[in-house]
Amino acid sequence: MDSIIALPHTYHRIADVTLDQIMDNLEVIGDETDLAGFDLEYSQGVLTLRLGEHGTYVLNKQPPNKQIWLSSPKSGPKRYDYDIKEHKWFYHRDNHTMDELLNEELKDILGDLDVLAGLATEDLE
Amino acid sequence: MLRNTLTLLNRNTRLIQRPLSLSGTRYYHEKVIDHYEHPRNVGSFAKTETGVGTGLVGAPACGDVMKLQIKVDDDTGKIVDVKFKTFGCGSAIASSSFMTERVRGLTLDEAGQIKNTEIAKELCLPPVKLHCSMLAEDAIKAAIKDYRSKRTPNR
């Protein structure tokens, strides 16, 4: 994948839109779940999702690299680059996408979900 | 040099603590502090030394740079000496310091197997610092790759 973002302000806009959408979707789930220890926080570009005994997920922007960084209690740290053609945040080592990983890991804890639900391609242009 | 390192550490600690401060103060685990106050194998090998592989990973703009060097015995293929220099937060310093201890005496294949998860577990790194352990794994792999590329220049 060689289509990476060129401009910083484009990166910030797309990363913010992505994290905002994830936050919104997780908030809805949070309101409905009875998982002990569920907590959600998003400030200064850092999204922290606490899931009680299942551990804590952290998503943050990494502007110098134009990446989003993920820390998963299940699969560890990952760094995602944005592919402007596919409109996806992907991991360059095996090409999986950030939302694929999150949906896969979180569905066992929070039920089937799509962390990017509601995000339209136009929002990511 | 120590004062500079402390200043850097303080600055980096403050920068990193800002997003966490909303949910209360966080502290570095005592194992991390131990590596910071008593880092193992700090330094560099002389440029003239043979059998050395150097891994340089990270970027100053990101806040973390690690240089990890291995000295390998050509006959046994084992790592006989290790040195590191890290610019970054306490967790980054501890991760690379721990890595140097861990790989001493190992073969290159064994050293390349060490995973970031082992470092994170050993140092009890919090979620936001798992990336530091990944960087240490990248550093040893880069050092191994560098050593091997020097040994077989025709490949």
PDB file of C-alpha atoms in Angstrom:
ATOM      1  CA  MET A   1       0.000   0.000   0.000  1.00  0.00           C
ATOM      2  CA  ASP A   2       1.713   3.129  -1.128  1.00  0.00           C
ATOM      3  CA  SER A   3      -1.071   5.669  -0.777  1.00  0.00           C
ATOM      4  CA  ILE A   4      -0.298   7.397   2.477  1.00  0.00           C
ATOM      5  CA  ILE A   5      -1.378  10.835   3.635  1.00  0.00           C
ATOM      6  CA  ALA A   6       0.939  13.637   2.599  1.00  0.00           C
ATOM      7  CA  LEU A   7      -0.274  16.641   4.550  1.00  0.00           C
ATOM      8  CA  PRO A   8      -0.359  17.043   8.350  1.00  0.00           C
ATOM      9  CA  HIS A   9      -3.713  18.818   8.430  1.00  0.00           C
ATOM     10  CA  THR A  10      -5.267  16.057   6.345  1.00  0.00           C
ATOM     11  CA  TYR A  11      -3.904  13.517   8.792  1.00  0.00           C
ATOM     12  CA  HIS A  12      -5.333  15.365  11.797  1.00  0.00           C
ATOM     13  CA  ARG A  13      -8.743  15.759  10.184  1.00  0.00           C
ATOM     14  CA  ILE A  14      -9.018  12.105   9.210  1.00  0.00           C
ATOM     15  CA  ALA A  15      -7.603  10.812  12.494  1.00  0.00           C
ATOM     16  CA  ASP A  16      -9.948  13.042  14.493  1.00  0.00           C
ATOM     17  CA  VAL A  17     -12.986  11.978  12.471  1.00  0.00           C
ATOM     18  CA  THR A  18     -12.025   8.329  12.953  1.00  0.00           C
ATOM     19  CA  LEU A  19     -11.456   8.569  16.698  1.00  0.00           C
ATOM     20  CA  ASP A  20     -14.591  10.691  17.183  1.00  0.00           C
ATOM     21  CA  GLN A  21     -16.680   8.033  15.457  1.00  0.00           C
ATOM     22  CA  ILE A  22     -15.134   5.239  17.520  1.00  0.00           C
ATOM     23  CA  MET A  23     -15.807   7.276  20.654  1.00  0.00           C
ATOM     24  CA  ASP A  24     -19.440   7.889  19.714  1.00  0.00           C
ATOM     25  CA  ASN A  25     -20.053   4.211  18.982  1.00  0.00           C
ATOM     26  CA  LEU A  26     -18.368   3.048  22.173  1.00  0.00           C
ATOM     27  CA  GLU A  27     -20.366   5.575  24.190  1.00  0.00           C
ATOM     28  CA  VAL A  28     -23.606   4.068  22.930  1.00  0.00           C
ATOM     29  CA  ILE A  29     -22.393   0.595  23.836  1.00  0.00           C
ATOM     30  CA  GLY A  30     -21.251   1.864  27.220  1.00  0.00           C
ATOM     31  CA  ASP A  31     -24.694   3.206  28.016  1.00  0.00           C
ATOM     32  CA  GLU A  32     -26.234  -0.182  27.316  1.00  0.00           C
ATOM     33  CA  THR A  33     -23.650  -2.562  28.725  1.00  0.00           C
ATOM     34  CA  ASP A  34     -23.551  -3.889  32.275  1.00  0.00           C
ATOM     35  CA  LEU A  35     -19.899  -4.892  32.051  1.00  0.00           C
ATOM     36  CA  ALA A  36     -18.247  -4.261  35.415  1.00  0.00           C
ATOM     37  CA  GLY A  37     -15.472  -1.705  35.217  1.00  0.00           C
ATOM     38  CA  PHE A  38     -16.510  -0.238  31.856  1.00  0.00           C
ATOM     39  CA  ASP A  39     -15.081   3.241  31.452  1.00  0.00           C
ATOM     40  CA  LEU A  40     -14.514   5.425  28.427  1.00  0.00           C
ATOM     41  CA  GLU A  41     -12.454   8.573  28.188  1.00  0.00           C
ATOM     42  CA  TYR A  42     -11.313  10.673  25.252  1.00  0.00           C
ATOM     43  CA  SER A  43      -9.188  13.765  25.697  1.00  0.00           C
ATOM     44  CA  GLN A  44      -6.195  15.426  24.078  1.00  0.00           C
ATOM     45  CA  GLY A  45      -6.179  12.882  21.291  1.00  0.00           C
ATOM     46  CA  VAL A  46      -6.047   9.881  23.635  1.00  0.00           C
ATOM     47  CA  LEU A  47      -8.966   7.460  23.796  1.00  0.00           C
ATOM     48  CA  THR A  48      -8.924   5.116  26.788  1.00  0.00           C
ATOM     49  CA  LEU A  49     -11.373   2.227  26.987  1.00  0.00           C
ATOM     50  CA  ARG A  50     -11.376   0.317  30.255  1.00  0.00           C
ATOM     51  CA  LEU A  51     -13.135  -3.027  30.238  1.00  0.00           C
ATOM     52  CA  GLY A  52     -12.746  -4.207  33.803  1.00  0.00           C
ATOM     53  CA  GLU A  53     -11.069  -7.573  34.000  1.00  0.00           C
ATOM     54  CA  HIS A  54     -10.614  -7.634  30.208  1.00  0.00           C
ATOM     55  CA  GLY A  55      -8.029  -4.890  30.407  1.00  0.00           C
ATOM     56  CA  THR A  56      -7.581  -1.451  28.896  1.00  0.00           C
ATOM     57  CA  TYR A  57      -7.405  -0.335  25.261  1.00  0.00           C
ATOM     58  CA  VAL A  58      -5.662   2.899  24.367  1.00  0.00           C
ATOM     59  CA  LEU A  59      -5.895   4.635  20.999  1.00  0.00           C
ATOM     60  CA  ASN A  60      -3.868   7.759  20.355  1.00  0.00           C
ATOM     61  CA  LYS A  61      -2.743   9.961  17.537  1.00  0.00           C
ATOM     62  CA  GLN A  62       0.964   9.946  16.738  1.00  0.00           C
ATOM     63  CA  PRO A  63       1.300  13.082  14.571  1.00  0.00           C
ATOM     64  CA  PRO A  64       5.041  12.871  13.739  1.00  0.00           C
ATOM     65  CA  ASN A  65       4.398   9.515  12.043  1.00  0.00           C
ATOM     66  CA  LYS A  66       0.878  10.438  10.859  1.00  0.00           C
ATOM     67  CA  GLN A  67      -0.283   7.286  12.579  1.00  0.00           C
ATOM     68  CA  ILE A  68      -2.851   6.106  15.078  1.00  0.00           C
ATOM     69  CA  TRP A  69      -1.342   3.934  17.773  1.00  0.00           C
ATOM     70  CA  LEU A  70      -3.272   1.180  19.479  1.00  0.00           C
ATOM     71  CA  SER A  71      -2.448  -0.623  22.698  1.00  0.00           C
ATOM     72  CA  SER A  72      -4.492  -3.786  23.161  1.00  0.00           C
ATOM     73  CA  PRO A  73      -4.458  -5.893  26.329  1.00  0.00           C
ATOM     74  CA  LYS A  74      -4.941  -8.900  24.051  1.00  0.00           C
ATOM     75  CA  SER A  75      -2.634  -8.326  21.102  1.00  0.00           C
ATOM     76  CA  GLY A  76      -0.288  -5.618  22.339  1.00  0.00           C
ATOM     77  CA  PRO A  77       0.878  -2.452  20.560  1.00  0.00           C
ATOM     78  CA  LYS A  78       0.156  -1.679  16.897  1.00  0.00           C
ATOM     79  CA  ARG A  79       0.805   1.333  14.693  1.00  0.00           C
ATOM     80  CA  TYR A  80      -1.630   2.138  11.918  1.00  0.00           C
ATOM     81  CA  ASP A  81      -1.027   4.141   8.759  1.00  0.00           C
ATOM     82  CA  TYR A  82      -3.823   5.600   6.664  1.00  0.00           C
ATOM     83  CA  ASP A  83      -4.432   4.425   3.144  1.00  0.00           C
ATOM     84  CA  ILE A  84      -6.138   7.236   1.250  1.00  0.00           C
ATOM     85  CA  LYS A  85      -7.288   4.939  -1.530  1.00  0.00           C
ATOM     86  CA  GLU A  86      -8.895   2.312   0.695  1.00  0.00           C
ATOM     87  CA  HIS A  87      -9.937   4.867   3.348  1.00  0.00           C
ATOM     88  CA  LYS A  88      -8.671   2.557   6.042  1.00  0.00           C
ATOM     89  CA  TRP A  89      -6.155   2.589   8.867  1.00  0.00           C
ATOM     90  CA  PHE A  90      -3.941  -0.442   8.247  1.00  0.00           C
ATOM     91  CA  TYR A  91      -0.987  -2.237   9.855  1.00  0.00           C
ATOM     92  CA  HIS A  92       1.848  -2.386   7.351  1.00  0.00           C
ATOM     93  CA  ARG A  93       3.256  -5.728   8.508  1.00  0.00           C
ATOM     94  CA  ASP A  94       0.184  -7.806   7.675  1.00  0.00           C
ATOM     95  CA  ASN A  95      -2.237  -5.288   6.160  1.00  0.00           C
ATOM     96  CA  HIS A  96      -5.043  -5.900   8.652  1.00  0.00           C
ATOM     97  CA  THR A  97      -7.136  -2.810   9.411  1.00  0.00           C
ATOM     98  CA  MET A  98      -7.594  -1.160  12.796  1.00  0.00           C
ATOM     99  CA  ASP A  99     -11.354  -1.570  12.804  1.00  0.00           C
ATOM    100  CA  GLU A 100     -11.044  -5.267  11.880  1.00  0.00           C
ATOM    101  CA  LEU A 101      -8.858  -5.880  14.913  1.00  0.00           C
ATOM    102  CA  LEU A 102     -11.006  -3.873  17.310  1.00  0.00           C
ATOM    103  CA  ASN A 103     -14.242  -5.452  16.113  1.00  0.00           C
ATOM    104  CA  GLU A 104     -12.729  -8.923  16.400  1.00  0.00           C
ATOM    105  CA  GLU A 105     -11.346  -8.449  19.903  1.00  0.00           C
ATOM    106  CA  LEU A 106     -14.222  -6.459  21.331  1.00  0.00           C
ATOM    107  CA  LYS A 107     -17.053  -8.656  20.095  1.00  0.00           C
ATOM    108  CA  ASP A 108     -16.289 -11.323  22.694  1.00  0.00           C
ATOM    109  CA  ILE A 109     -16.489  -8.715  25.425  1.00  0.00           C
ATOM    110  CA  LEU A 110     -19.141  -6.281  24.211  1.00  0.00           C
ATOM    111  CA  GLY A 111     -21.024  -8.313  21.621  1.00  0.00           C
ATOM    112  CA  ASP A 112     -20.997  -7.838  17.866  1.00  0.00           C
ATOM    113  CA  LEU A 113     -20.113  -4.307  16.957  1.00  0.00           C
ATOM    114  CA  ASP A 114     -18.617  -2.077  14.311  1.00  0.00           C
ATOM    115  CA  VAL A 115     -16.455   0.602  15.859  1.00  0.00           C
ATOM    116  CA  LEU A 116     -16.667   2.666  12.686  1.00  0.00           C
ATOM    117  CA  ALA A 117     -20.430   2.373  12.203  1.00  0.00           C
ATOM    118  CA  GLY A 118     -21.839   5.576  10.832  1.00  0.00           C
ATOM    119  CA  LEU A 119     -18.572   6.709   9.281  1.00  0.00           C
ATOM    120  CA  ALA A 120     -19.095   7.547   5.623  1.00  0.00           C
ATOM    121  CA  THR A 121     -16.359   7.571   3.004  1.00  0.00           C
ATOM    122  CA  GLU A 122     -17.113  11.241   2.308  1.00  0.00           C
ATOM    123  CA  ASP A 123     -16.133  12.038   5.908  1.00  0.00           C
ATOM    124  CA  LEU A 124     -12.697  10.641   5.165  1.00  0.00           C
ATOM    125  CA  GLU A 125     -11.976  12.520   1.964  1.00  0.00           C
TER     126      GLU A 125
ATOM    127  CA  MET B   1      25.318  14.107  31.171  1.00  0.00           C
ATOM    128  CA  LEU B   2      23.260  12.820  34.066  1.00  0.00           C
ATOM    129  CA  ARG B   3      21.674  16.255  34.550  1.00  0.00           C
ATOM    130  CA  ASN B   4      20.750  16.366  30.853  1.00  0.00           C
ATOM    131  CA  THR B   5      19.263  12.899  31.061  1.00  0.00           C
ATOM    132  CA  LEU B   6      17.270  13.871  34.138  1.00  0.00           C
ATOM    133  CA  THR B   7      16.032  17.028  32.463  1.00  0.00           C
ATOM    134  CA  LEU B   8      14.992  15.043  29.415  1.00  0.00           C
ATOM    135  CA  LEU B   9      13.299  12.460  31.582  1.00  0.00           C
ATOM    136  CA  ASN B  10      11.420  15.098  33.564  1.00  0.00           C
ATOM    137  CA  ARG B  11      10.284  16.839  30.439  1.00  0.00           C
ATOM    138  CA  ASN B  12       9.219  13.601  28.784  1.00  0.00           C
ATOM    139  CA  THR B  13       7.465  12.461  31.955  1.00  0.00           C
ATOM    140  CA  ARG B  14       5.490  15.699  32.159  1.00  0.00           C
ATOM    141  CA  LEU B  15       4.568  15.510  28.474  1.00  0.00           C
ATOM    142  CA  ILE B  16       3.361  11.955  28.827  1.00  0.00           C
ATOM    143  CA  GLN B  17       1.547  12.452  32.111  1.00  0.00           C
ATOM    144  CA  ARG B  18      -0.657  15.230  30.784  1.00  0.00           C
ATOM    145  CA  PRO B  19      -3.305  13.028  29.126  1.00  0.00           C
ATOM    146  CA  LEU B  20      -3.249  10.656  32.090  1.00  0.00           C
ATOM    147  CA  SER B  21      -3.635  13.345  34.712  1.00  0.00           C
ATOM    148  CA  LEU B  22      -7.402  13.465  34.269  1.00  0.00           C
ATOM    149  CA  SER B  23      -7.780  10.040  35.804  1.00  0.00           C
ATOM    150  CA  GLY B  24      -5.318  10.498  38.625  1.00  0.00           C
ATOM    151  CA  THR B  25      -1.605  10.397  39.061  1.00  0.00           C
ATOM    152  CA  ARG B  26       0.342   7.546  37.557  1.00  0.00           C
ATOM    153  CA  TYR B  27       3.674   6.293  38.747  1.00  0.00           C
ATOM    154  CA  TYR B  28       6.434   4.362  37.106  1.00  0.00           C
ATOM    155  CA  HIS B  29       6.695   0.792  38.336  1.00  0.00           C
ATOM    156  CA  GLU B  30       9.642   0.205  40.679  1.00  0.00           C
ATOM    157  CA  LYS B  31      11.228  -2.135  38.115  1.00  0.00           C
ATOM    158  CA  VAL B  32      11.212   0.669  35.571  1.00  0.00           C
ATOM    159  CA  ILE B  33      12.665   3.086  38.090  1.00  0.00           C
ATOM    160  CA  ASP B  34      15.368   0.548  38.931  1.00  0.00           C
ATOM    161  CA  HIS B  35      16.425   0.356  35.278  1.00  0.00           C
ATOM    162  CA  TYR B  36      16.381   4.118  35.043  1.00  0.00           C
ATOM    163  CA  GLU B  37      18.505   4.664  38.156  1.00  0.00           C
ATOM    164  CA  HIS B  38      20.781   1.683  37.501  1.00  0.00           C
ATOM    165  CA  PRO B  39      20.725   1.172  33.757  1.00  0.00           C
ATOM    166  CA  ARG B  40      22.587  -1.858  32.565  1.00  0.00           C
ATOM    167  CA  ASN B  41      25.073  -1.787  29.687  1.00  0.00           C
ATOM    168  CA  VAL B  42      24.884   1.889  28.800  1.00  0.00           C
ATOM    169  CA  GLY B  43      27.343   3.046  26.165  1.00  0.00           C
ATOM    170  CA  SER B  44      28.679   2.408  22.681  1.00  0.00           C
ATOM    171  CA  PHE B  45      31.242   0.198  21.071  1.00  0.00           C
ATOM    172  CA  ALA B  46      34.191   1.900  19.397  1.00  0.00           C
ATOM    173  CA  LYS B  47      33.747   2.335  15.660  1.00  0.00           C
ATOM    174  CA  THR B  48      36.903   0.281  15.161  1.00  0.00           C
ATOM    175  CA  GLU B  49      35.488  -2.773  16.912  1.00  0.00           C
ATOM    176  CA  THR B  50      34.641  -5.758  14.766  1.00  0.00           C
ATOM    177  CA  GLY B  51      31.737  -8.134  15.127  1.00  0.00           C
ATOM    178  CA  VAL B  52      29.323  -5.393  16.130  1.00  0.00           C
ATOM    179  CA  GLY B  53      25.733  -5.010  14.965  1.00  0.00           C
ATOM    180  CA  THR B  54      23.937  -1.731  15.539  1.00  0.00           C
ATOM    181  CA  GLY B  55      20.191  -1.212  15.655  1.00  0.00           C
ATOM    182  CA  LEU B  56      18.886   2.353  15.612  1.00  0.00           C
ATOM    183  CA  VAL B  57      15.125   2.724  15.879  1.00  0.00           C
ATOM    184  CA  GLY B  58      12.559   5.365  16.657  1.00  0.00           C
ATOM    185  CA  ALA B  59      12.584   9.072  15.929  1.00  0.00           C
ATOM    186  CA  PRO B  60      13.260  12.153  18.074  1.00  0.00           C
ATOM    187  CA  ALA B  61       9.987  13.717  16.939  1.00  0.00           C
ATOM    188  CA  CYS B  62       8.136  10.774  18.457  1.00  0.00           C
ATOM    189  CA  GLY B  63      10.017  11.121  21.701  1.00  0.00           C
ATOM    190  CA  ASP B  64      11.884   7.816  21.578  1.00  0.00           C
ATOM    191  CA  VAL B  65      15.169   6.828  19.994  1.00  0.00           C
ATOM    192  CA  MET B  66      16.976   3.605  20.857  1.00  0.00           C
ATOM    193  CA  LYS B  67      20.435   2.573  19.797  1.00  0.00           C
ATOM    194  CA  LEU B  68      21.243  -1.017  20.704  1.00  0.00           C
ATOM    195  CA  GLN B  69      24.555  -2.635  19.831  1.00  0.00           C
ATOM    196  CA  ILE B  70      25.526  -6.300  20.036  1.00  0.00           C
ATOM    197  CA  LYS B  71      29.024  -7.727  19.905  1.00  0.00           C
ATOM    198  CA  VAL B  72      28.939 -11.207  18.463  1.00  0.00           C
ATOM    199  CA  ASP B  73      31.519 -13.972  18.635  1.00  0.00           C
ATOM    200  CA  ASP B  74      31.899 -15.023  15.007  1.00  0.00           C
ATOM    201  CA  ASP B  75      32.759 -18.601  15.959  1.00  0.00           C
ATOM    202  CA  THR B  76      29.978 -19.370  18.393  1.00  0.00           C
ATOM    203  CA  GLY B  77      27.438 -16.956  16.932  1.00  0.00           C
ATOM    204  CA  LYS B  78      26.620 -15.812  20.452  1.00  0.00           C
ATOM    205  CA  ILE B  79      26.168 -12.301  21.763  1.00  0.00           C
ATOM    206  CA  VAL B  80      29.131 -11.681  24.056  1.00  0.00           C
ATOM    207  CA  ASP B  81      28.543  -8.020  24.836  1.00  0.00           C
ATOM    208  CA  VAL B  82      25.711  -5.525  24.548  1.00  0.00           C
ATOM    209  CA  LYS B  83      25.425  -1.768  24.814  1.00  0.00           C
ATOM    210  CA  PHE B  84      22.556   0.661  24.529  1.00  0.00           C
ATOM    211  CA  LYS B  85      21.713   4.335  24.512  1.00  0.00           C
ATOM    212  CA  THR B  86      18.135   5.482  24.674  1.00  0.00           C
ATOM    213  CA  PHE B  87      16.522   8.890  24.440  1.00  0.00           C
ATOM    214  CA  GLY B  88      13.004   8.716  25.756  1.00  0.00           C
ATOM    215  CA  CYS B  89      10.723   8.066  28.673  1.00  0.00           C
ATOM    216  CA  GLY B  90      11.500   5.841  31.650  1.00  0.00           C
ATOM    217  CA  SER B  91       9.665   2.911  30.083  1.00  0.00           C
ATOM    218  CA  ALA B  92      11.686   3.189  26.886  1.00  0.00           C
ATOM    219  CA  ILE B  93      14.943   3.313  28.828  1.00  0.00           C
ATOM    220  CA  ALA B  94      13.902   0.366  30.991  1.00  0.00           C
ATOM    221  CA  SER B  95      12.734  -1.674  27.985  1.00  0.00           C
ATOM    222  CA  SER B  96      16.042  -1.280  26.166  1.00  0.00           C
ATOM    223  CA  SER B  97      18.091  -1.762  29.358  1.00  0.00           C
ATOM    224  CA  PHE B  98      16.189  -4.953  30.107  1.00  0.00           C
ATOM    225  CA  MET B  99      16.652  -6.118  26.511  1.00  0.00           C
ATOM    226  CA  THR B 100      20.437  -5.775  26.793  1.00  0.00           C
ATOM    227  CA  GLU B 101      20.429  -7.953  29.904  1.00  0.00           C
ATOM    228  CA  ARG B 102      18.144 -10.462  28.287  1.00  0.00           C
ATOM    229  CA  VAL B 103      20.134 -11.092  25.099  1.00  0.00           C
ATOM    230  CA  ARG B 104      23.575 -11.418  26.639  1.00  0.00           C
ATOM    231  CA  GLY B 105      24.883 -14.905  25.942  1.00  0.00           C
ATOM    232  CA  LEU B 106      22.153 -15.805  23.465  1.00  0.00           C
ATOM    233  CA  THR B 107      22.576 -16.823  19.865  1.00  0.00           C
ATOM    234  CA  LEU B 108      21.297 -14.423  17.238  1.00  0.00           C
ATOM    235  CA  ASP B 109      18.295 -16.623  16.506  1.00  0.00           C
ATOM    236  CA  GLU B 110      17.392 -16.804  20.202  1.00  0.00           C
ATOM    237  CA  ALA B 111      17.756 -13.052  20.617  1.00  0.00           C
ATOM    238  CA  GLY B 112      15.532 -12.432  17.613  1.00  0.00           C
ATOM    239  CA  GLN B 113      12.769 -14.461  19.283  1.00  0.00           C
ATOM    240  CA  ILE B 114      12.388 -12.197  22.285  1.00  0.00           C
ATOM    241  CA  LYS B 115       8.990 -10.597  22.125  1.00  0.00           C
ATOM    242  CA  ASN B 116       7.805  -7.217  23.314  1.00  0.00           C
ATOM    243  CA  THR B 117       5.187  -9.007  25.429  1.00  0.00           C
ATOM    244  CA  GLU B 118       7.916 -10.496  27.622  1.00  0.00           C
ATOM    245  CA  ILE B 119       9.423  -7.079  28.279  1.00  0.00           C
ATOM    246  CA  ALA B 120       6.028  -5.507  28.974  1.00  0.00           C
ATOM    247  CA  LYS B 121       5.167  -8.264  31.420  1.00  0.00           C
ATOM    248  CA  GLU B 122       8.527  -8.173  33.208  1.00  0.00           C
ATOM    249  CA  LEU B 123       8.423  -4.392  33.652  1.00  0.00           C
ATOM    250  CA  CYS B 124       4.665  -4.256  34.315  1.00  0.00           C
ATOM    251  CA  LEU B 125       4.269  -1.611  31.615  1.00  0.00           C
ATOM    252  CA  PRO B 126       0.915   0.158  31.505  1.00  0.00           C
ATOM    253  CA  PRO B 127      -1.114   0.049  28.255  1.00  0.00           C
ATOM    254  CA  VAL B 128       0.113   3.357  26.917  1.00  0.00           C
ATOM    255  CA  LYS B 129       3.755   2.211  27.280  1.00  0.00           C
ATOM    256  CA  LEU B 130       3.483  -1.093  25.430  1.00  0.00           C
ATOM    257  CA  HIS B 131       4.862   0.739  22.407  1.00  0.00           C
ATOM    258  CA  CYS B 132       8.183   1.161  24.217  1.00  0.00           C
ATOM    259  CA  SER B 133       8.573  -2.593  24.545  1.00  0.00           C
ATOM    260  CA  MET B 134       7.815  -2.981  20.836  1.00  0.00           C
ATOM    261  CA  LEU B 135      10.556  -0.499  20.047  1.00  0.00           C
ATOM    262  CA  ALA B 136      13.039  -2.566  22.075  1.00  0.00           C
ATOM    263  CA  GLU B 137      12.046  -5.644  20.080  1.00  0.00           C
ATOM    264  CA  ASP B 138      12.571  -3.653  16.866  1.00  0.00           C
ATOM    265  CA  ALA B 139      15.961  -2.498  18.154  1.00  0.00           C
ATOM    266  CA  ILE B 140      17.384  -5.972  18.773  1.00  0.00           C
ATOM    267  CA  LYS B 141      16.064  -7.198  15.432  1.00  0.00           C
ATOM    268  CA  ALA B 142      17.673  -4.232  13.682  1.00  0.00           C
ATOM    269  CA  ALA B 143      20.995  -4.929  15.445  1.00  0.00           C
ATOM    270  CA  ILE B 144      20.900  -8.572  14.404  1.00  0.00           C
ATOM    271  CA  LYS B 145      20.066  -7.629  10.829  1.00  0.00           C
ATOM    272  CA  ASP B 146      22.923  -5.120  10.764  1.00  0.00           C
ATOM    273  CA  TYR B 147      25.457  -7.631  12.097  1.00  0.00           C
ATOM    274  CA  ARG B 148      24.363 -10.248   9.570  1.00  0.00           C
ATOM    275  CA  SER B 149      24.498  -7.824   6.654  1.00  0.00           C
ATOM    276  CA  LYS B 150      28.078  -6.941   7.535  1.00  0.00           C
ATOM    277  CA  ARG B 151      29.103 -10.568   7.640  1.00  0.00           C
ATOM    278  CA  THR B 152      27.729 -11.388   4.189  1.00  0.00           C
ATOM    279  CA  PRO B 153      28.258  -8.259   2.103  1.00  0.00           C
ATOM    280  CA  ASN B 154      27.638 -10.098  -1.169  1.00  0.00           C
ATOM    281  CA  ARG B 155      24.019 -10.981  -0.245  1.00  0.00           C
TER     282      ARG B 155
END
